[in-house]
CSV table of N, CA and C in Angstrom, one decimal:
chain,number,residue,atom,x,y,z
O,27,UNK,N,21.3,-8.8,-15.2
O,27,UNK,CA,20.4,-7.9,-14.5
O,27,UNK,C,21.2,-6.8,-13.9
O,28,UNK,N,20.7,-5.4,-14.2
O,28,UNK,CA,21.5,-4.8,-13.6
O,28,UNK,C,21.0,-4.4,-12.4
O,29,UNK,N,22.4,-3.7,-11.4
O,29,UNK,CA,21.9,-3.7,-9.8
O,29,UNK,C,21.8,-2.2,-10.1
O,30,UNK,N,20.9,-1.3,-8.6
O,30,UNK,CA,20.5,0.0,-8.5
O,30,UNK,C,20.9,0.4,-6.8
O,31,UNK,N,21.5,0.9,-6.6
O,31,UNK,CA,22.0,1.3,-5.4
O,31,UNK,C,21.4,2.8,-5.6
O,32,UNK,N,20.5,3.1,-4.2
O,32,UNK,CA,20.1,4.2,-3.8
O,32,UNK,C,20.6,4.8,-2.7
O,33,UNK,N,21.1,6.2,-2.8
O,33,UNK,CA,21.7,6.7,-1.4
O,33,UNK,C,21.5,8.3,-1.7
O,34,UNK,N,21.0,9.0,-0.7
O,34,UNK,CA,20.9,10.1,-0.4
O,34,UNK,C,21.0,10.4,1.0
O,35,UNK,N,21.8,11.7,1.0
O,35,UNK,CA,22.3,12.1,2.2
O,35,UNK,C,20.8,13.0,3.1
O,36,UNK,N,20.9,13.1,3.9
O,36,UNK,CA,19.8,14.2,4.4
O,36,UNK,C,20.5,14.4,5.9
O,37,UNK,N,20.5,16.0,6.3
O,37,UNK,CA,20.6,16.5,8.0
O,37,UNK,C,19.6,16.7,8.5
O,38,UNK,N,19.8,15.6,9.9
O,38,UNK,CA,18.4,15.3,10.8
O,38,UNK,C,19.1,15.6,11.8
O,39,UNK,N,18.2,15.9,12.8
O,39,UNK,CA,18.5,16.3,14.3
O,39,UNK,C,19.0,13.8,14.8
O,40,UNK,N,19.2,14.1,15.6
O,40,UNK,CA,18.7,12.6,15.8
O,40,UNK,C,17.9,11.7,15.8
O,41,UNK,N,17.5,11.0,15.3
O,41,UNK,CA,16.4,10.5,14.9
O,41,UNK,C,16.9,8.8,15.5
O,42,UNK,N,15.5,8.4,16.4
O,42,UNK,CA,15.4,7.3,16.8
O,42,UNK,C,15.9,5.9,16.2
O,43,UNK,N,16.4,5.1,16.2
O,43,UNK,CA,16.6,4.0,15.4
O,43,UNK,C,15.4,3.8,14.6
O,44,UNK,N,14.8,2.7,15.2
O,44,UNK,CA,13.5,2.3,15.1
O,44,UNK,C,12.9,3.4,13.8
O,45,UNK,N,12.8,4.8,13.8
O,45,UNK,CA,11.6,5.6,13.2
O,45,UNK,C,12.9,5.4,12.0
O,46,UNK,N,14.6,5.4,12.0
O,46,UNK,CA,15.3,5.6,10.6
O,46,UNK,C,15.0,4.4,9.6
O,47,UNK,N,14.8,3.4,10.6
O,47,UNK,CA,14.8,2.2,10.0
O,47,UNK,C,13.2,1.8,9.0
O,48,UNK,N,12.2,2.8,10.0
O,48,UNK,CA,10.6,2.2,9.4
O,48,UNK,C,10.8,3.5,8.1
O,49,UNK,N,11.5,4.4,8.1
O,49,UNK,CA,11.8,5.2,6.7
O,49,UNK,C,12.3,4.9,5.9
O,50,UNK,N,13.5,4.4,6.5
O,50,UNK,CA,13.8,3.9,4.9
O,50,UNK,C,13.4,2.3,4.7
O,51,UNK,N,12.5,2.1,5.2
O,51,UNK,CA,11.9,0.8,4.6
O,51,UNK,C,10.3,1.5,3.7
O,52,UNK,N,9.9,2.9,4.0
O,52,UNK,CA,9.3,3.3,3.2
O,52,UNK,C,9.6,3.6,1.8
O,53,UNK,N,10.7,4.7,2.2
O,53,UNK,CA,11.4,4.8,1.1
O,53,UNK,C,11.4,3.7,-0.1
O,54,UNK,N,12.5,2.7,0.2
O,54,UNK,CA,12.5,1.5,-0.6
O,54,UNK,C,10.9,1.0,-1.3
O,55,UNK,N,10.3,0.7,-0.4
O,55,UNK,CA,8.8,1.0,-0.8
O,55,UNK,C,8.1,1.4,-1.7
O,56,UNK,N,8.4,2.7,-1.8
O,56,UNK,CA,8.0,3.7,-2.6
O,56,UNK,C,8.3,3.8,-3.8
O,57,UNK,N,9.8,3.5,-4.0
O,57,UNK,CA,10.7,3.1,-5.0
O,57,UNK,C,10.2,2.5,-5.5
O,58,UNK,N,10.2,1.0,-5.1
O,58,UNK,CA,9.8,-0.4,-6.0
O,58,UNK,C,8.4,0.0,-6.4
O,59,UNK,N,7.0,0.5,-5.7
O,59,UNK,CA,6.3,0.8,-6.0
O,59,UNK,C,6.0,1.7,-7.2
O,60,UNK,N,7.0,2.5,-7.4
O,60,UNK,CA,7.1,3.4,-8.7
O,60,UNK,C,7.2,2.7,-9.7
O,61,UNK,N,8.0,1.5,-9.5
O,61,UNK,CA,8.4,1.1,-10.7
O,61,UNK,C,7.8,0.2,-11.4
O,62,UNK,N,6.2,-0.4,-9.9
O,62,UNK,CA,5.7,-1.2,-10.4
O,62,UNK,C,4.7,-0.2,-11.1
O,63,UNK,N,4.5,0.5,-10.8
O,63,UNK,CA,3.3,1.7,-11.2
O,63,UNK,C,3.8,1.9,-13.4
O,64,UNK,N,5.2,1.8,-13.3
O,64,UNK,CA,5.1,2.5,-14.7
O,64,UNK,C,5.6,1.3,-15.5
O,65,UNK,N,5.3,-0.6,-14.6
O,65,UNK,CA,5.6,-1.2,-15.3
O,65,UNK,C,6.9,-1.7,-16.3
O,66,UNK,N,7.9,-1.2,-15.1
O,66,UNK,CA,9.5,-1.5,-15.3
O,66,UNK,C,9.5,-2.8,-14.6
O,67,UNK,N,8.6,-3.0,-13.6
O,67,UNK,CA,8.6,-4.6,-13.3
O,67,UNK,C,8.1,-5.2,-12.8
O,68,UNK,N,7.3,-6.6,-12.8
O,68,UNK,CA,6.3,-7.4,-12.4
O,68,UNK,C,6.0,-7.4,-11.2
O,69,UNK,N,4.5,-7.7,-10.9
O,69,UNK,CA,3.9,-7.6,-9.6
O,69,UNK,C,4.7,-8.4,-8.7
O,70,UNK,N,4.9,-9.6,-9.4
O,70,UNK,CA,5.8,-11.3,-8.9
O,70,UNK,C,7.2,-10.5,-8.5
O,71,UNK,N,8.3,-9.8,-9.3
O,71,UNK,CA,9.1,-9.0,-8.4
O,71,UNK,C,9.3,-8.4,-7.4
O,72,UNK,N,8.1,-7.2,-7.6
O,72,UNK,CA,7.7,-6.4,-6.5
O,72,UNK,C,7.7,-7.1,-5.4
O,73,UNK,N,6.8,-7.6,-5.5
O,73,UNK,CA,6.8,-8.7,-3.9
O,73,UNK,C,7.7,-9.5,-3.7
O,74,UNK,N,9.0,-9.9,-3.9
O,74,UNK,CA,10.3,-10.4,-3.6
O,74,UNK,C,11.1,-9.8,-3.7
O,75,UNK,N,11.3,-8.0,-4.3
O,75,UNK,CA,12.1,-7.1,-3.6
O,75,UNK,C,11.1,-6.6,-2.3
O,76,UNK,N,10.4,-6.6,-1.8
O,76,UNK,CA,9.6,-6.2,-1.0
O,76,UNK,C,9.4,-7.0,0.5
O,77,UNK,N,9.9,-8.2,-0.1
O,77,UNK,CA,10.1,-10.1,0.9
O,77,UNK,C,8.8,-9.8,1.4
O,78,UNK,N,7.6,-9.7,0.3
O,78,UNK,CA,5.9,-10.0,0.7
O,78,UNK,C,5.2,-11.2,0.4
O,79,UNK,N,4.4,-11.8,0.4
O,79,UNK,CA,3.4,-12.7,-0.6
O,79,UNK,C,2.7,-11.6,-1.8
O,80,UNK,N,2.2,-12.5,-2.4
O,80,UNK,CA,1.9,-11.6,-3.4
O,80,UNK,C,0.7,-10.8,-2.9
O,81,UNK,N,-0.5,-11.8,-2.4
O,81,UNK,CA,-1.5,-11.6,-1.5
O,81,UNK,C,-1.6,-10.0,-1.1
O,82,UNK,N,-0.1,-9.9,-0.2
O,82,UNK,CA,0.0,-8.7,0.4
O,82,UNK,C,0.2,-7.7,-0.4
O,83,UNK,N,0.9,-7.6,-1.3
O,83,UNK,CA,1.4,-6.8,-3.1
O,83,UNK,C,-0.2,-6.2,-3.1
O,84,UNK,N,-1.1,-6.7,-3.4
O,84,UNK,CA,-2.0,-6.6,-3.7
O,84,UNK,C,-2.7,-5.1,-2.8
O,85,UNK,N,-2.3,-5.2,-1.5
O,85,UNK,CA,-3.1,-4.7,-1.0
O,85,UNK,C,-2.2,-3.2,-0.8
O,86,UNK,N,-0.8,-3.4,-1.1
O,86,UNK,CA,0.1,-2.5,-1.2
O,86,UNK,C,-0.3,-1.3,-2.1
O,87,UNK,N,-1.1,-2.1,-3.5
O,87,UNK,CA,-1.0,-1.8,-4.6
O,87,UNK,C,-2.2,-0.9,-4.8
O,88,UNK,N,-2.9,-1.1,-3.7
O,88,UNK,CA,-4.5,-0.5,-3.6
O,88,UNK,C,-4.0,1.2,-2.9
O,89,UNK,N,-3.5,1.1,-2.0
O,89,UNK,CA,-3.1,2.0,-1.1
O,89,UNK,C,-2.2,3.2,-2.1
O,90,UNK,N,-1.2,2.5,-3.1
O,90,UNK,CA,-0.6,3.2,-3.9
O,90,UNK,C,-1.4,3.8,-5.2
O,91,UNK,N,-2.7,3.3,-5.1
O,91,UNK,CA,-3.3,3.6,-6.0
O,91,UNK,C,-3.1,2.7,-7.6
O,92,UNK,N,-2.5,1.9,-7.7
O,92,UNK,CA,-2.2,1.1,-8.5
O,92,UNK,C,-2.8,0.3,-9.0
O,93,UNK,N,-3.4,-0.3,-10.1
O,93,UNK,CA,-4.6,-1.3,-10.9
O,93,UNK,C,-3.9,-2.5,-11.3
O,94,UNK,N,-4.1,-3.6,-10.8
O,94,UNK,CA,-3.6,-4.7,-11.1
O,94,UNK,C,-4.1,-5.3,-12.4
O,95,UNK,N,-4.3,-4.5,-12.8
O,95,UNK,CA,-5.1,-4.6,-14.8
O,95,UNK,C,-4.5,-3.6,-15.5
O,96,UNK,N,-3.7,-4.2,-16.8
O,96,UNK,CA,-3.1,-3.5,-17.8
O,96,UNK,C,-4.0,-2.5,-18.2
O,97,UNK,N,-3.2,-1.5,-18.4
O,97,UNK,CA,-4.4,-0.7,-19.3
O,97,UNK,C,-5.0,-1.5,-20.7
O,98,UNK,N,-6.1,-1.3,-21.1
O,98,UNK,CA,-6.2,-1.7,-21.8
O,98,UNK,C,-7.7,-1.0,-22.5
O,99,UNK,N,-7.9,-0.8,-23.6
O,99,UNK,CA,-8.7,-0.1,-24.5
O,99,UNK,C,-10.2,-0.2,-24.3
O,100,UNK,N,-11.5,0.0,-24.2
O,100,UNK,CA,-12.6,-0.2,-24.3
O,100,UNK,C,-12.3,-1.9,-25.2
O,101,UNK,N,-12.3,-1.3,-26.4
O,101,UNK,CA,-11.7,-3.0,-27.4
O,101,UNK,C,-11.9,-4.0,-26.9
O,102,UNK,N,-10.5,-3.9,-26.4
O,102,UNK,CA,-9.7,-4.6,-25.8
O,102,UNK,C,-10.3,-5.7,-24.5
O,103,UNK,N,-10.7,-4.6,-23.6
O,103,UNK,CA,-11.3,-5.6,-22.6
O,103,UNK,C,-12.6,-6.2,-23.1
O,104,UNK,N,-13.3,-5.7,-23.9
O,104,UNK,CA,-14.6,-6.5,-24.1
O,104,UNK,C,-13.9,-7.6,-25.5
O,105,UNK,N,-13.1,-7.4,-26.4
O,105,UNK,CA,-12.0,-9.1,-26.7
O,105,UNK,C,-12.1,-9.7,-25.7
O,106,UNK,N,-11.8,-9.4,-24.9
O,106,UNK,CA,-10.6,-10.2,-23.9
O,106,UNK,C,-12.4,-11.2,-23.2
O,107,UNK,N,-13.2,-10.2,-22.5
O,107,UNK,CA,-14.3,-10.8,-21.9
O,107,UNK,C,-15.0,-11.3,-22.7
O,108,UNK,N,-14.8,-11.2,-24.5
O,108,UNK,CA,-15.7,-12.7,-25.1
O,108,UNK,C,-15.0,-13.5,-25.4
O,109,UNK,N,-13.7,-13.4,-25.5
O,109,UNK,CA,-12.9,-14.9,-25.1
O,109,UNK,C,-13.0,-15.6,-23.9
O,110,UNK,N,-13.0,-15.3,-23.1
O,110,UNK,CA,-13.3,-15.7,-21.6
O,110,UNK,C,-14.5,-16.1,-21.7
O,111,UNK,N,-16.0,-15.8,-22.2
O,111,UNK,CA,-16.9,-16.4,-22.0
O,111,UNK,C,-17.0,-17.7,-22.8
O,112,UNK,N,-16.7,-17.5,-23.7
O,112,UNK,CA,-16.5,-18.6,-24.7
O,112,UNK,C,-15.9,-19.6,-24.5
O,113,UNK,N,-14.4,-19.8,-24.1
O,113,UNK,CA,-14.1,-20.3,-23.2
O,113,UNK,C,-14.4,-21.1,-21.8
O,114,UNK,N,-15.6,-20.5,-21.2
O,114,UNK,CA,-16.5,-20.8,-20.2
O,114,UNK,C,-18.0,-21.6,-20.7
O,115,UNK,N,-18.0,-21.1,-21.9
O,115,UNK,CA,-19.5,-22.0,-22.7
O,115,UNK,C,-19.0,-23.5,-22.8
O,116,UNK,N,-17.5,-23.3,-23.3
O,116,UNK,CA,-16.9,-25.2,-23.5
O,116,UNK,C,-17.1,-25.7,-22.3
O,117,UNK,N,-16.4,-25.3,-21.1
O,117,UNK,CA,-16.8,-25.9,-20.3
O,117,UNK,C,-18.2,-26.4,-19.6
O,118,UNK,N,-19.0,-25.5,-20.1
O,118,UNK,CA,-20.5,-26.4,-19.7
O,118,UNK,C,-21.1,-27.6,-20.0
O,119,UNK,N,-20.2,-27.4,-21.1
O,119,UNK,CA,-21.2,-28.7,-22.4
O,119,UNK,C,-20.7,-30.3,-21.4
């Protein structure tokens, strides 16, 4: 697995602890979220580079605008929802 070290300089007047620290915890944020957005890496990662539950990912992922459903074709989803029903007819019997 390869590692990613991010660093950028920026001139700030002084800036509070507290406010550098809730930035660059955005930052990072924002990052990982990119990368879940274009699907370089799993929701299950995100949320353990993130040290979230997934639960919380979730709601991360709303905010970022992000669809916890592959794209997927007209087709595709209506395959996918008559295998699932079908699947759900066995279980009735």
């Amino acid at each position: 697995m390869a590692t990613t070290e991010i660093k950028f300089t920026l001139i700030l007047p002084e800036v509070p602890e507290i406010h550098r620290l809730e930035a660059e915890k955005k930052a990072k944020e924002a990052y990982i979220m990119t990368l879940l957005r274009h699907g370089d890496i799993s929701a299950g990662r995100a949320a353990e580079l993130l040290e979230i539950e997934r639960w919380q990912l979730s709601d991360l992922m709303d905010s970022y605008k992000i669809s916890p459903f592959p794209t997927q074709t007209k087709e595709e989803l209506q395959q996918e929802v008559t295998q699932t029903l079908e699947m759900l007819s066995q279980y009735k019997k």
